[in-house]
PDB file of C-alpha atoms in Angstrom:
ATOM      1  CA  UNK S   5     -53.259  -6.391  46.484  1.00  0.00           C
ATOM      2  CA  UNK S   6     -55.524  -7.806  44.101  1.00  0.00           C
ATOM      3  CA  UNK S   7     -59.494  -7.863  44.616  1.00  0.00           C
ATOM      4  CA  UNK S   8     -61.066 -11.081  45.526  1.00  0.00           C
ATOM      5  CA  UNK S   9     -62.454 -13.020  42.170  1.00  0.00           C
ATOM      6  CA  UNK S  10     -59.473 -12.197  40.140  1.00  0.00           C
ATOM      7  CA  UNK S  11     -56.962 -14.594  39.594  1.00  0.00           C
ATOM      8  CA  UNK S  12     -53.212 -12.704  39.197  1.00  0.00           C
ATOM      9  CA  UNK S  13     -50.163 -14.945  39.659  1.00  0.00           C
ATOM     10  CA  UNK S  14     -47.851 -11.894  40.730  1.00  0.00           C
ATOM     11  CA  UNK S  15     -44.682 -14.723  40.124  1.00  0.00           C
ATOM     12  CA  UNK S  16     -45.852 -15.268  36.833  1.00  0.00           C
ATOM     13  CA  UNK S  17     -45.925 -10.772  36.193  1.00  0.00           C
ATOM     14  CA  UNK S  18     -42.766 -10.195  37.248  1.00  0.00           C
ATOM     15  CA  UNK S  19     -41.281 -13.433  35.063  1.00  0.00           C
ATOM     16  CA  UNK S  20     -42.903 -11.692  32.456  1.00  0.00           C
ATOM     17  CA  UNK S  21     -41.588  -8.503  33.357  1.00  0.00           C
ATOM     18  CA  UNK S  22     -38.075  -9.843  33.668  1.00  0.00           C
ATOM     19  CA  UNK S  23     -38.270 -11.757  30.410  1.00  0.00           C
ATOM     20  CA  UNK S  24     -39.471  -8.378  28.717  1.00  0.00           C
ATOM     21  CA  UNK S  25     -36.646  -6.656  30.156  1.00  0.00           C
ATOM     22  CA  UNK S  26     -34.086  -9.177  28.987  1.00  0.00           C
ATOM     23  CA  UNK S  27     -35.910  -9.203  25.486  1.00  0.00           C
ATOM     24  CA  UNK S  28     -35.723  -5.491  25.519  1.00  0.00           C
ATOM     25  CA  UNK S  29     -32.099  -5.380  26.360  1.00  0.00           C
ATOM     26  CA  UNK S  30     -31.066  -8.207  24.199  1.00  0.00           C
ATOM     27  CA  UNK S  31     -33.057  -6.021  21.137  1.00  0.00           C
ATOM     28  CA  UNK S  32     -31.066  -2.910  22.659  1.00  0.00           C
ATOM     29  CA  UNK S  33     -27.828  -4.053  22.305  1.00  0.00           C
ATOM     30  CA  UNK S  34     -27.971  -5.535  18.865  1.00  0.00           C
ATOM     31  CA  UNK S  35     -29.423  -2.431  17.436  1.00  0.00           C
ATOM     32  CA  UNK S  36     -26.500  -0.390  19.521  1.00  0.00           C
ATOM     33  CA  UNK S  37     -23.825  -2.868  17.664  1.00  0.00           C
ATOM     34  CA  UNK S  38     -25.586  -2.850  14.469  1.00  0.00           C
ATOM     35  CA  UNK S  39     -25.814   1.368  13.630  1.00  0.00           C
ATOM     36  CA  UNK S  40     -22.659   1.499  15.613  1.00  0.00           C
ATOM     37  CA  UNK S  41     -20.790  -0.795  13.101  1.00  0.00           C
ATOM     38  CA  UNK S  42     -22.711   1.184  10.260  1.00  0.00           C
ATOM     39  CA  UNK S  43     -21.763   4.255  11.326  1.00  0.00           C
ATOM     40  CA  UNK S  44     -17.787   3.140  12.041  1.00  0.00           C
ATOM     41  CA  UNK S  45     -17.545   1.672   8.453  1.00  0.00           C
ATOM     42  CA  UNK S  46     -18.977   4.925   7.295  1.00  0.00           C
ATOM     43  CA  UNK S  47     -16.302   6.493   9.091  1.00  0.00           C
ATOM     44  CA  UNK S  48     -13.753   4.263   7.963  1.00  0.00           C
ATOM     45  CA  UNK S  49     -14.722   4.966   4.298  1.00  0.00           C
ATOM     46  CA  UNK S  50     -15.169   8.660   4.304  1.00  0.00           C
ATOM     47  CA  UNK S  51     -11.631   8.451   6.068  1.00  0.00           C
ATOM     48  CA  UNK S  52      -9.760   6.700   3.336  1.00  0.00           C
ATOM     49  CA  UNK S  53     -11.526   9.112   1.180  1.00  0.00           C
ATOM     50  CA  UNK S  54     -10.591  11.857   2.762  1.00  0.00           C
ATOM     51  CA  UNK S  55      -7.110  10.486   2.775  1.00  0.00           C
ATOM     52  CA  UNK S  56      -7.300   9.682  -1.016  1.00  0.00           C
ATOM     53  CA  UNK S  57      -8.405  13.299  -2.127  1.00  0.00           C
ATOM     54  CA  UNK S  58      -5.292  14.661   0.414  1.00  0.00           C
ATOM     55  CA  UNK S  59      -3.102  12.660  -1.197  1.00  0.00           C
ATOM     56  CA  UNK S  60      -4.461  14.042  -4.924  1.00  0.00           C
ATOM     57  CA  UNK S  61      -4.277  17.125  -3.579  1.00  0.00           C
ATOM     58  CA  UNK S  62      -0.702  16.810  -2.708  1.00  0.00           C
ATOM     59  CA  UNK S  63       0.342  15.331  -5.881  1.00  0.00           C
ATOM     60  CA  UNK S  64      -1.414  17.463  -8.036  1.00  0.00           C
ATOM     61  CA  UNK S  65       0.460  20.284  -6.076  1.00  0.00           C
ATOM     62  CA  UNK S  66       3.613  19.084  -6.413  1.00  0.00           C
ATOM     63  CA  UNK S  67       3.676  18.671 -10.198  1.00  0.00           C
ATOM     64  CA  UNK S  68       2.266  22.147 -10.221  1.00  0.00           C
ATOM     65  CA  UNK S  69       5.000  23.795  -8.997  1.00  0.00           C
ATOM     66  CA  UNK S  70       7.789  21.145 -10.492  1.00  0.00           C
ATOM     67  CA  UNK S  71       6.231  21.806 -13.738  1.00  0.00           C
ATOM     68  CA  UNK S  72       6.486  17.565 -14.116  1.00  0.00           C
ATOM     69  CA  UNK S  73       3.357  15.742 -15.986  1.00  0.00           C
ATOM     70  CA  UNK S  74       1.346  13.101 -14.689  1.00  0.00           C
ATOM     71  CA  UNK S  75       3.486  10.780 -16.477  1.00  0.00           C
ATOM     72  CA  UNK S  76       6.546  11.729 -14.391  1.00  0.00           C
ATOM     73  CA  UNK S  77       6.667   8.211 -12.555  1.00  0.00           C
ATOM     74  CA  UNK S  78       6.527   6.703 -16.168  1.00  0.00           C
ATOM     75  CA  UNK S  79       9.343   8.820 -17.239  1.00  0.00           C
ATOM     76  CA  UNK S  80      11.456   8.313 -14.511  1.00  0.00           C
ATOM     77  CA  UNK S  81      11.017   4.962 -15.235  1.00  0.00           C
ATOM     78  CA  UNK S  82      12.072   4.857 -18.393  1.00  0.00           C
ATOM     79  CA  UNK S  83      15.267   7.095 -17.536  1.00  0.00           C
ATOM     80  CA  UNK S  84      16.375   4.766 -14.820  1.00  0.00           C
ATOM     81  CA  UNK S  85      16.345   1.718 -18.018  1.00  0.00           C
ATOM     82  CA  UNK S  86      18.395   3.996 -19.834  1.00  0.00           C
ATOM     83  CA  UNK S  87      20.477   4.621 -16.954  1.00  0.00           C
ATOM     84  CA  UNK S  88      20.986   1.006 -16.783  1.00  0.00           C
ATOM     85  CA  UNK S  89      21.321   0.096 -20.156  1.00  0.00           C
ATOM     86  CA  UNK S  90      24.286   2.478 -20.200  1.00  0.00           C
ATOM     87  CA  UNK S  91      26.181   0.857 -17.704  1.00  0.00           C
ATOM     88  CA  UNK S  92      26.000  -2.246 -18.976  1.00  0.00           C
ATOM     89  CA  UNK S  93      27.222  -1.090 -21.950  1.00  0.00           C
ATOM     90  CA  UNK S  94      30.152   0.519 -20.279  1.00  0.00           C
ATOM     91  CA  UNK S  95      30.997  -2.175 -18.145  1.00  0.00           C
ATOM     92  CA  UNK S  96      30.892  -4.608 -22.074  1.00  0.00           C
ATOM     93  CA  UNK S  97      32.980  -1.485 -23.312  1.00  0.00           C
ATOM     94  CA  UNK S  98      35.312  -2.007 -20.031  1.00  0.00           C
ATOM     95  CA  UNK S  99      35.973  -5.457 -20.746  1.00  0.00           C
ATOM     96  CA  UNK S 100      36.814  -5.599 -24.201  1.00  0.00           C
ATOM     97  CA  UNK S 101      39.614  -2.445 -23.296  1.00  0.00           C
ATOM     98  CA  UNK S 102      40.939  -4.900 -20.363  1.00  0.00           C
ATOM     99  CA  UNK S 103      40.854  -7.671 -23.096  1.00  0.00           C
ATOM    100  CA  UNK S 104      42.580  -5.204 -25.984  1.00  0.00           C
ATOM    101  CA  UNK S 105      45.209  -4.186 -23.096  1.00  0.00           C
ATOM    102  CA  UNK S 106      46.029  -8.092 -22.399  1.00  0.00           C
ATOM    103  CA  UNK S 107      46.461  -8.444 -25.911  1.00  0.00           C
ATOM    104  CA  UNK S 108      48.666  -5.416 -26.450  1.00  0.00           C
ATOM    105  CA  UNK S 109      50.764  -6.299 -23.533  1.00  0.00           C
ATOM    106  CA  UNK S 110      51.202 -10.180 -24.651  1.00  0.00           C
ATOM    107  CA  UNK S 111      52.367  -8.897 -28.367  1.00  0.00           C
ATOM    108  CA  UNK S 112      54.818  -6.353 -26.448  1.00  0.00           C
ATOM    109  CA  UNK S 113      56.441  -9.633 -24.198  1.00  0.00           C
ATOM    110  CA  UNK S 114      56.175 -11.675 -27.727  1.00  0.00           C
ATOM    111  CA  UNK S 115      58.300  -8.496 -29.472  1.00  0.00           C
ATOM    112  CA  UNK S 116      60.955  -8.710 -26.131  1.00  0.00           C
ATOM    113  CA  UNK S 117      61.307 -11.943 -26.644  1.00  0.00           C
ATOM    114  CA  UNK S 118      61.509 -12.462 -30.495  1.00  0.00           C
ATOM    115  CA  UNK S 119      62.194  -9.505 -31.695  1.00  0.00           C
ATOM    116  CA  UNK S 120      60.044 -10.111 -34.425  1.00  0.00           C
ATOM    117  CA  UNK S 121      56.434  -9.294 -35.034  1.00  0.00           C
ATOM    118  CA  UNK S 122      54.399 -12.653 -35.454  1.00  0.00           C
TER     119      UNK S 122
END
């Protein structure tokens, strides 16, 4: 209990009180989220990271022991073009022999027919 000839509200204290705890939570909280979210994109980063020097790792491996360059990709590239490029030629090449064999066979039923070479 309070003396006589001092004048404390005890409502008014524990509002206080209550208000300081809600202020403290409130503070509490936010500085929880905050370094938490810090500290998860930190995470996330050194993750990737760690995912992008794995993955360097692994490819420098592998052309290593396959004896290939770096510009393997490229070249493969390139060779799958050719590739292409060759096949279309064939399939031109293709057409004119089913064209020359039309013609061949038309002057052969022209010969049967005539008997002379027009």
């Amino acid at each position: 209990m309070a003396e006589p000839g001092t004048n404390i509200n005890l409502e008014k204290l524990g509002n206080g009180i209550k208000s300081l705890l809600i202020i403290g939570g409130v503070v509490w909280f936010a500085a929880k989220f905050f370094f938490t979210a810090e500290f998860g994109q930190k995470a996330f980063v050194e993750e990737q990271q760690t995912r992008h020097d794995a993955d360097e790792a692994l490819y420098s491996r592998i052309t290593k022991t396959t004896g290939r360059n770096s510009d393997w990709n490229l070249k493969q590239d390139n060779t799958m073009d050719k590739l292409r490029d060759e096949i279309m030629e064939l399939k031109v090449k293709e057409a004119r022999y089913e064209e020359h064999e039309k013609l061949i066979e038309w002057r052969i039923k022209t010969l049967e027919k005539t008997g002379s070479d027009d």
